[in-house]
Tab-separated table of C-alpha atoms in Angstrom:
chain	number	residue	atom	x	y	z
K	67	MET	CA	-64.170	17.507	-222.419
K	68	ASN	CA	-61.176	17.802	-219.908
K	69	GLN	CA	-61.610	20.080	-216.551
K	70	HIS	CA	-59.900	22.653	-216.001
K	71	THR	CA	-57.361	21.880	-212.858
K	72	PRO	CA	-57.067	25.125	-210.651
K	73	THR	CA	-53.731	26.510	-210.159
K	74	LEU	CA	-52.645	27.907	-206.650
K	75	LEU	CA	-50.080	29.936	-205.547
K	76	TYR	CA	-48.747	29.520	-202.225
K	77	ILE	CA	-46.576	32.235	-201.306
K	78	ASP	CA	-45.056	31.328	-197.611
K	79	ASP	CA	-40.947	31.278	-197.008
K	80	ASP	CA	-41.952	27.874	-194.696
K	81	ALA	CA	-40.702	25.142	-197.009
K	82	GLY	CA	-41.804	22.576	-195.078
K	83	LEU	CA	-45.406	23.955	-194.929
K	84	ALA	CA	-45.863	24.669	-198.919
K	85	ARG	CA	-45.052	20.806	-199.149
K	86	LEU	CA	-47.751	20.337	-196.976
K	87	VAL	CA	-50.244	22.330	-198.763
K	88	ASP	CA	-48.980	20.720	-202.144
K	89	ARG	CA	-49.901	17.342	-200.924
K	90	GLY	CA	-53.171	18.398	-199.212
K	91	LEU	CA	-53.955	20.516	-202.003
K	92	THR	CA	-53.429	18.457	-205.016
K	93	ARG	CA	-55.454	15.614	-203.560
K	94	ARG	CA	-58.220	18.031	-203.464
K	95	GLY	CA	-57.628	18.610	-207.093
K	96	TYR	CA	-55.370	21.735	-207.518
K	97	ARG	CA	-52.243	22.258	-209.079
K	98	VAL	CA	-49.988	24.335	-206.144
K	99	VAL	CA	-47.206	26.121	-207.338
K	100	HIS	CA	-44.750	27.464	-204.236
K	101	ALA	CA	-42.799	31.033	-203.928
K	102	ALA	CA	-40.737	31.439	-201.397
K	103	SER	CA	-40.907	35.067	-200.662
K	104	GLY	CA	-43.427	38.266	-201.731
K	105	GLU	CA	-41.037	39.319	-204.865
K	106	GLU	CA	-40.810	35.729	-205.960
K	107	GLY	CA	-45.045	35.525	-205.797
K	108	LEU	CA	-45.446	38.955	-207.502
K	109	GLU	CA	-42.967	38.031	-210.448
K	110	ARG	CA	-44.482	34.522	-210.644
K	111	ILE	CA	-48.248	36.372	-210.975
K	112	ARG	CA	-46.959	38.794	-213.602
K	113	ARG	CA	-45.371	36.210	-215.595
K	114	ALA	CA	-48.487	33.814	-215.424
K	115	LYS	CA	-49.551	34.503	-219.200
K	116	THR	CA	-46.401	32.613	-220.246
K	117	ASP	CA	-45.832	29.841	-217.696
K	118	GLY	CA	-49.182	28.947	-217.437
K	119	GLY	CA	-52.058	30.984	-215.350
K	120	ILE	CA	-52.742	31.473	-211.495
K	121	ASP	CA	-56.235	30.825	-210.451
K	122	VAL	CA	-55.614	31.371	-206.983
K	123	VAL	CA	-53.489	32.877	-204.380
K	124	ALA	CA	-52.912	31.788	-201.094
K	125	LEU	CA	-50.408	34.677	-199.399
K	126	ASP	CA	-48.877	34.202	-195.779
K	127	GLN	CA	-48.456	37.226	-193.698
K	128	TYR	CA	-45.046	37.197	-191.940
K	129	MET	CA	-42.087	36.736	-194.501
K	130	PRO	CA	-38.603	37.942	-195.455
K	131	GLY	CA	-38.429	41.397	-197.670
K	132	LEU	CA	-42.123	42.412	-198.363
K	133	ASP	CA	-44.495	40.858	-195.881
K	134	GLY	CA	-47.898	39.356	-196.633
K	135	LEU	CA	-50.105	42.855	-196.437
K	136	GLU	CA	-47.141	44.667	-198.681
K	137	THR	CA	-47.261	42.158	-201.323
K	138	LEU	CA	-51.031	41.993	-201.151
K	139	GLU	CA	-50.972	45.534	-202.039
K	140	GLN	CA	-48.908	45.318	-204.977
K	141	ILE	CA	-50.976	42.111	-206.259
K	142	MET	CA	-54.047	43.840	-206.393
K	143	ALA	CA	-52.388	46.690	-208.751
K	144	ILE	CA	-51.769	44.182	-210.974
K	145	PRO	CA	-54.295	44.352	-214.082
K	146	GLY	CA	-56.792	40.627	-213.709
K	147	ALA	CA	-54.622	39.868	-210.600
K	148	PRO	CA	-55.740	36.282	-209.323
K	149	PRO	CA	-57.981	36.343	-206.297
K	150	VAL	CA	-56.021	36.443	-202.920
K	151	VAL	CA	-56.527	34.081	-199.618
K	152	PHE	CA	-54.591	35.682	-196.743
K	153	VAL	CA	-53.169	33.390	-194.170
K	154	THR	CA	-51.426	34.335	-191.095
K	155	ALA	CA	-50.450	32.733	-187.649
K	156	SER	CA	-51.703	35.646	-185.764
K	157	GLN	CA	-54.891	35.721	-183.631
K	158	ASP	CA	-55.030	39.507	-184.305
K	159	SER	CA	-58.507	40.313	-185.624
K	160	SER	CA	-57.476	43.882	-186.561
K	161	ILE	CA	-55.133	42.066	-189.415
K	162	ALA	CA	-57.843	40.005	-191.039
K	163	VAL	CA	-59.814	43.286	-191.301
K	164	THR	CA	-56.995	45.429	-192.567
K	165	ALA	CA	-56.145	42.581	-195.581
K	166	LEU	CA	-59.767	42.532	-196.105
K	167	LYS	CA	-60.120	45.624	-196.799
K	168	ALA	CA	-56.550	45.872	-198.945
K	169	GLY	CA	-58.609	43.681	-201.587
K	170	ALA	CA	-58.087	40.002	-200.060
K	171	ALA	CA	-61.247	37.812	-200.825
K	172	ASP	CA	-61.043	35.463	-197.579
K	173	TYR	CA	-59.034	35.162	-194.388
K	174	LEU	CA	-57.809	31.977	-192.373
K	175	VAL	CA	-55.746	31.344	-189.689
K	176	LYS	CA	-53.265	28.671	-189.765
K	177	ASP	CA	-50.844	26.340	-187.960
K	178	VAL	CA	-47.708	24.617	-188.064
K	179	LYS	CA	-48.899	21.215	-188.702
K	180	GLY	CA	-51.039	21.675	-191.548
K	181	ASP	CA	-54.851	21.370	-189.665
K	182	PHE	CA	-55.886	24.203	-191.664
K	183	ILE	CA	-55.180	22.999	-195.186
K	184	PRO	CA	-58.976	21.705	-195.563
K	185	LEU	CA	-59.708	25.283	-194.321
K	186	LEU	CA	-57.743	26.767	-197.212
K	187	HIS	CA	-59.274	24.195	-199.618
K	188	VAL	CA	-62.718	25.820	-198.802
K	189	ALA	CA	-61.342	29.272	-199.047
K	190	ALA	CA	-59.675	28.439	-202.196
K	191	ASP	CA	-62.906	27.074	-203.775
K	192	GLY	CA	-64.978	29.938	-202.539
K	193	ALA	CA	-62.523	32.959	-203.660
K	194	LEU	CA	-62.542	30.984	-207.526
K	195	ARG	CA	-66.693	31.426	-207.298
K	196	GLN	CA	-66.582	34.652	-206.415
K	197	ALA	CA	-63.860	35.337	-208.799
K	198	ALA	CA	-65.997	33.939	-211.500
K	199	LEU	CA	-69.159	35.560	-210.436
K	200	GLN	CA	-67.394	38.845	-210.551
K	201	LYS	CA	-66.361	38.272	-213.998
K	202	ALA	CA	-69.452	37.213	-214.866
K	203	ARG	CA	-70.913	40.338	-213.891
K	204	GLU	CA	-67.995	42.541	-215.313
K	205	GLU	CA	-68.637	40.757	-218.928
K	206	ALA	CA	-72.525	41.494	-218.411
K	207	GLU	CA	-71.913	44.562	-217.819
K	208	ALA	CA	-69.404	45.430	-220.531
K	209	GLU	CA	-72.027	43.906	-223.005
K	210	ILE	CA	-74.723	46.018	-221.326
K	211	HIS	CA	-72.770	48.745	-222.404
K	212	ALA	CA	-71.639	47.523	-225.880
K	213	SER	CA	-75.183	47.239	-226.586
K	214	ARG	CA	-76.306	50.223	-225.372
K	215	ASP	CA	-73.412	52.166	-227.308
K	216	ARG	CA	-74.627	49.706	-230.380
K	217	TYR	CA	-77.810	51.072	-230.058
K	218	ALA	CA	-76.971	54.832	-229.392
K	219	ALA	CA	-74.874	54.573	-232.754
K	220	LEU	CA	-77.996	52.828	-234.341
K	221	ALA	CA	-80.330	55.594	-233.412
K	222	ALA	CA	-77.508	58.643	-234.492
K	223	GLU	CA	-77.447	57.071	-238.216
K	224	ARG	CA	-81.383	56.245	-238.455
K	225	GLU	CA	-81.153	60.476	-237.100
K	226	LEU	CA	-78.808	61.265	-239.711
K	227	LEU	CA	-80.454	59.276	-242.779
K	228	LEU	CA	-83.908	60.467	-241.810
K	229	ARG	CA	-82.120	64.533	-241.731
K	230	GLU	CA	-80.632	63.562	-245.084
K	231	VAL	CA	-84.395	62.366	-245.970
K	232	ASN	CA	-85.798	65.379	-245.377
K	233	HIS	CA	-83.261	67.416	-246.741
K	234	ARG	CA	-83.683	65.806	-250.043
K	235	VAL	CA	-87.762	65.152	-249.839
K	236	GLY	CA	-87.837	69.377	-249.103
K	237	ASN	CA	-85.258	70.301	-251.915
K	238	SER	CA	-87.037	68.187	-254.251
K	239	LEU	CA	-90.484	69.930	-253.345
K	240	GLN	CA	-88.766	73.087	-253.419
K	241	ILE	CA	-87.833	72.212	-257.256
K	242	ILE	CA	-91.322	71.284	-257.756
K	243	ALA	CA	-92.926	74.617	-256.535
K	244	SER	CA	-90.304	76.610	-258.131
K	245	LEU	CA	-91.481	74.950	-261.456
K	246	LEU	CA	-94.942	75.504	-260.539
K	247	HIS	CA	-94.094	79.061	-260.127
K	248	LEU	CA	-92.034	79.610	-263.650
K	249	GLN	CA	-95.039	77.539	-265.128
K	250	ALA	CA	-97.737	79.423	-263.590
K	251	SER	CA	-95.150	83.009	-264.540
K	252	SER	CA	-95.737	82.192	-268.009
K	253	ALA	CA	-99.136	81.190	-268.508
K	254	SER	CA	-101.424	83.576	-270.196
K	255	GLU	CA	-104.482	82.330	-269.585
K	256	GLU	CA	-105.576	83.307	-265.098
K	257	GLU	CA	-107.394	80.015	-264.702
K	258	VAL	CA	-104.391	78.169	-265.295
K	259	LYS	CA	-102.001	80.745	-263.471
K	260	ALA	CA	-104.594	80.661	-260.668
K	261	ALA	CA	-104.333	76.661	-260.373
K	262	LEU	CA	-100.765	76.392	-260.916
K	263	THR	CA	-100.144	79.238	-258.125
K	264	ASN	CA	-102.541	77.544	-255.826
K	265	ALA	CA	-100.370	73.842	-256.474
K	266	MET	CA	-97.107	75.888	-255.797
K	267	GLY	CA	-98.363	77.047	-252.310
K	268	ARG	CA	-99.338	73.631	-251.490
K	269	VAL	CA	-95.997	71.826	-252.448
K	270	ALA	CA	-94.562	74.821	-250.818
K	271	ALA	CA	-96.499	74.050	-247.098
K	272	VAL	CA	-95.187	70.494	-247.385
K	273	ALA	CA	-91.620	71.579	-248.232
K	274	GLN	CA	-91.520	73.822	-245.055
K	275	VAL	CA	-92.164	70.864	-242.865
K	276	HIS	CA	-89.250	68.790	-244.496
K	277	ARG	CA	-87.024	72.060	-243.942
K	278	ARG	CA	-87.842	72.574	-240.819
K	279	LEU	CA	-87.234	68.921	-239.518
K	280	TYR	CA	-83.708	69.021	-241.638
K	281	THR	CA	-82.941	72.211	-239.331
K	282	SER	CA	-84.530	70.825	-235.959
K	283	GLN	CA	-83.244	69.140	-233.084
K	284	ASP	CA	-86.432	67.212	-232.814
K	285	LEU	CA	-87.007	65.278	-236.057
K	286	LYS	CA	-90.529	64.197	-234.771
K	287	SER	CA	-92.127	67.180	-233.955
K	288	VAL	CA	-92.682	70.857	-235.793
K	289	VAL	CA	-92.947	74.310	-233.798
K	290	LEU	CA	-95.900	75.456	-235.419
K	291	ASN	CA	-95.245	79.335	-234.371
K	292	GLN	CA	-91.961	78.733	-236.480
K	293	TYR	CA	-93.600	76.790	-239.170
K	294	LEU	CA	-96.489	79.216	-239.767
K	295	ASP	CA	-94.059	82.147	-240.316
K	296	SER	CA	-91.606	80.788	-242.687
K	297	LEU	CA	-94.725	79.489	-244.445
K	298	LEU	CA	-96.252	82.720	-244.873
K	299	GLU	CA	-93.824	84.656	-245.491
K	300	ASP	CA	-93.121	82.141	-248.763
K	301	LEU	CA	-96.728	83.182	-249.237
K	302	ARG	CA	-95.389	87.163	-249.301
K	303	ARG	CA	-93.193	86.210	-251.530
K	304	SER	CA	-94.957	84.659	-253.944
K	305	ALA	CA	-97.763	86.882	-253.642
K	306	GLU	CA	-100.088	88.861	-256.195
K	307	GLY	CA	-98.307	92.067	-256.248
K	308	ASN	CA	-98.523	93.691	-252.802
K	309	ARG	CA	-102.123	92.318	-251.779
K	310	MET	CA	-100.345	90.035	-248.945
K	311	SER	CA	-98.341	92.689	-247.223
K	312	ARG	CA	-101.215	93.179	-244.429
K	313	LEU	CA	-100.472	89.572	-243.298
K	314	THR	CA	-100.274	88.817	-239.960
K	315	VAL	CA	-98.906	86.164	-237.670
K	316	LYS	CA	-99.955	85.239	-234.134
K	317	ALA	CA	-99.049	81.824	-233.191
K	318	GLU	CA	-97.969	80.319	-230.234
K	319	ALA	CA	-94.748	77.768	-229.927
K	320	ILE	CA	-96.784	74.308	-230.089
K	321	GLU	CA	-94.939	71.410	-231.277
K	322	ILE	CA	-96.860	68.597	-233.356
K	323	ASP	CA	-95.648	65.738	-235.186
K	324	PRO	CA	-95.199	66.156	-238.983
K	325	ASP	CA	-98.017	64.665	-240.573
K	326	ARG	CA	-100.447	66.610	-238.586
K	327	ALA	CA	-98.061	69.980	-239.421
K	328	VAL	CA	-98.523	69.281	-242.865
K	329	ALA	CA	-102.473	69.233	-242.682
K	330	VAL	CA	-102.302	72.564	-240.664
K	331	GLY	CA	-99.979	74.355	-243.484
K	332	ILE	CA	-102.100	73.460	-246.165
K	333	ILE	CA	-105.145	74.339	-244.564
K	334	VAL	CA	-103.416	78.004	-243.760
K	335	ASN	CA	-102.469	78.319	-247.111
K	336	GLU	CA	-105.773	77.434	-248.716
K	337	LEU	CA	-107.975	79.564	-246.314
K	338	VAL	CA	-105.294	82.405	-246.734
K	339	MET	CA	-105.447	82.174	-250.545
K	340	ASN	CA	-109.194	82.168	-250.534
K	341	ALA	CA	-108.864	85.343	-248.594
K	342	VAL	CA	-106.503	86.888	-250.658
K	343	LYS	CA	-108.885	86.292	-253.560
K	344	TYR	CA	-111.904	87.328	-252.060
K	345	ALA	CA	-111.872	89.079	-249.126
K	346	TYR	CA	-111.119	92.484	-250.884
K	347	PRO	CA	-112.202	92.919	-254.267
K	348	ASP	CA	-111.453	96.428	-254.405
K	349	GLY	CA	-107.446	95.717	-253.071
K	350	ALA	CA	-105.329	94.839	-250.185
K	351	GLY	CA	-106.460	94.130	-246.595
K	352	PRO	CA	-105.496	92.710	-243.369
K	353	ILE	CA	-105.275	88.875	-243.155
K	354	HIS	CA	-104.751	87.496	-239.558
K	355	VAL	CA	-103.533	83.338	-238.735
K	356	GLU	CA	-103.858	82.865	-235.272
K	357	LEU	CA	-102.971	79.517	-233.380
K	358	THR	CA	-103.924	79.321	-229.351
K	359	SER	CA	-103.802	76.409	-227.165
K	360	LYS	CA	-105.952	75.521	-224.129
K	361	GLY	CA	-104.938	72.190	-222.326
K	362	ASP	CA	-104.431	69.813	-224.921
K	363	ASP	CA	-106.768	71.513	-227.677
K	364	LEU	CA	-105.918	73.929	-230.362
K	365	LEU	CA	-107.515	76.676	-232.229
K	366	LEU	CA	-106.523	77.594	-235.391
K	367	ALA	CA	-108.222	80.818	-236.928
K	368	ILE	CA	-107.728	82.744	-240.557
K	369	SER	CA	-109.792	86.051	-240.579
K	370	ASP	CA	-110.247	88.866	-242.685
K	371	ASP	CA	-112.005	92.212	-242.615
K	372	GLY	CA	-113.216	91.760	-245.978
K	373	VAL	CA	-116.728	91.194	-247.480
K	374	GLY	CA	-117.677	88.271	-245.626
K	375	ASP	CA	-121.209	86.763	-247.109
K	376	LYS	CA	-121.404	89.537	-249.454
K	377	VAL	CA	-118.741	88.248	-251.825
K	378	LYS	CA	-119.896	87.072	-254.970
K	379	ALA	CA	-119.514	83.459	-256.119
K	380	ASP	CA	-116.808	83.043	-258.105
K	381	PRO	CA	-118.160	80.842	-261.793
K	382	ARG	CA	-114.674	79.697	-262.548
K	383	SER	CA	-114.115	78.259	-258.817
K	384	THR	CA	-113.821	74.444	-258.664
K	385	GLY	CA	-114.717	74.149	-254.869
K	386	MET	CA	-111.129	72.218	-254.873
K	387	GLY	CA	-109.906	74.549	-251.815
K	388	GLN	CA	-112.785	73.612	-249.743
K	389	ARG	CA	-112.292	69.839	-250.796
K	390	ILE	CA	-109.075	70.091	-249.546
K	391	VAL	CA	-109.751	71.886	-246.443
K	392	ALA	CA	-112.284	69.379	-245.586
K	393	ALA	CA	-109.640	66.522	-246.378
K	394	MET	CA	-107.420	67.780	-244.279
K	395	ALA	CA	-109.295	68.504	-241.048
K	396	THR	CA	-110.459	64.920	-241.256
K	397	LYS	CA	-106.639	64.126	-241.281
K	398	LEU	CA	-106.878	66.373	-238.058
K	399	ASP	CA	-109.887	65.844	-236.433
K	400	ALA	CA	-110.696	68.717	-236.199
K	401	THR	CA	-113.982	70.621	-236.174
K	402	VAL	CA	-114.357	73.305	-238.780
K	403	GLU	CA	-116.842	76.760	-238.039
K	404	ARG	CA	-117.364	79.872	-239.475
K	405	ASP	CA	-117.594	82.691	-236.634
K	406	PRO	CA	-121.283	84.217	-237.301
K	407	THR	CA	-120.121	87.266	-235.269
K	408	HIS	CA	-117.012	88.307	-236.930
K	409	SER	CA	-117.802	91.562	-239.684
K	410	GLY	CA	-115.537	89.748	-242.504
K	411	THR	CA	-114.749	86.504	-242.591
K	412	ARG	CA	-113.575	83.966	-239.592
K	413	ILE	CA	-112.820	80.410	-239.931
K	414	MET	CA	-112.281	78.185	-236.990
K	415	LEU	CA	-110.654	74.911	-236.556
K	416	ARG	CA	-110.580	73.213	-233.446
K	417	PHE	CA	-108.380	69.612	-232.998
K	418	ARG	CA	-106.456	68.044	-230.638
K	419	ARG	CA	-102.772	68.728	-229.591
K	420	VAL	CA	-102.121	64.782	-230.104
K	421	PRO	CA	-104.048	62.874	-232.264
K	422	ALA	CA	-106.466	60.591	-231.435
K	423	ALA	CA	-106.794	56.824	-230.681
K	424	PRO	CA	-107.057	54.688	-233.558
K	425	GLY	CA	-110.815	53.462	-232.694
K	426	ASN	CA	-111.521	57.340	-232.266
K	427	ALA	CA	-109.798	58.158	-235.439
K	428	ASN	CA	-111.887	54.883	-237.822
K	429	SER	CA	-115.269	56.291	-236.267
K	430	ALA	CA	-114.392	59.949	-237.247
K	431	ALA	CA	-113.708	58.997	-240.479
K	432	ALA	CA	-116.581	56.337	-240.613
K	433	GLY	CA	-118.876	59.398	-239.521
């Protein structure tokens, strides 16, 4: 592999000194190009892409026409300009400060005999290393920005796909619920009608979660008060006559993950439908759904003012609702209890806002 020979553009109106720089730096592995004025040097830098690249510039201060500082300012304005070592015969340190502030990579004082050439070699090497480090830093930063952009694009695409999946699942479940409703409406046997209606409510509870996720800004959580409002509105519309007209919801704006929201919705569906069937044998009555929080603990209560323990057992009951509530309560790692002080029926579930750790969940399931 051929090693790259760096090219130094020496801008100085002193042709004799330029020859000394050429000889001195050529021996040290540089290719030297001479420009006799600031204007010529600027033109050479601008032609670098076609006439061969310039890796580093040594720029004299005092020249006719554009002086060194004026030339330096224009070099710095050229996109991708090479690093510049500012060279002057003046001992005035303020010139060095001005040149460095204007963008020079280094600064050195020259003499007419060329004794400064070894120092120019060291300064040119340092400027090239500094430029290489800066380029590597810029490339790394560009790659970081590009990676962030790619990640953001992938995240946006994933979110769009998740929304589409939730939309399709929600629509499919809604179609199933509608079919169950139609089948229940055409069923002649009360047991079949009740079973289909119950199934419809369970499917609708799951469909509501997917509908919430499709329309929400956050695909990772469901706001329970909004979800329960929509779920119970579905129950009102699909109710048996006007028996759901006094259904009330009082819930806090609590966010939980979609899987646990499904479990909450199914439990509410089962307990509300159970209250509709058995709490008021002689007609309709109030049914209340409440969701409150205390720290990380949540309390879900479904209550009525009906007959309570005095309800007669329905011989047609299969106990499916109770089994579903128990299964969903296990999914939530919730405790289920009946409030003995309530005049009607009040079922209370207590569970954590966030899921239990895997070890705790396994232990609860095993128990």
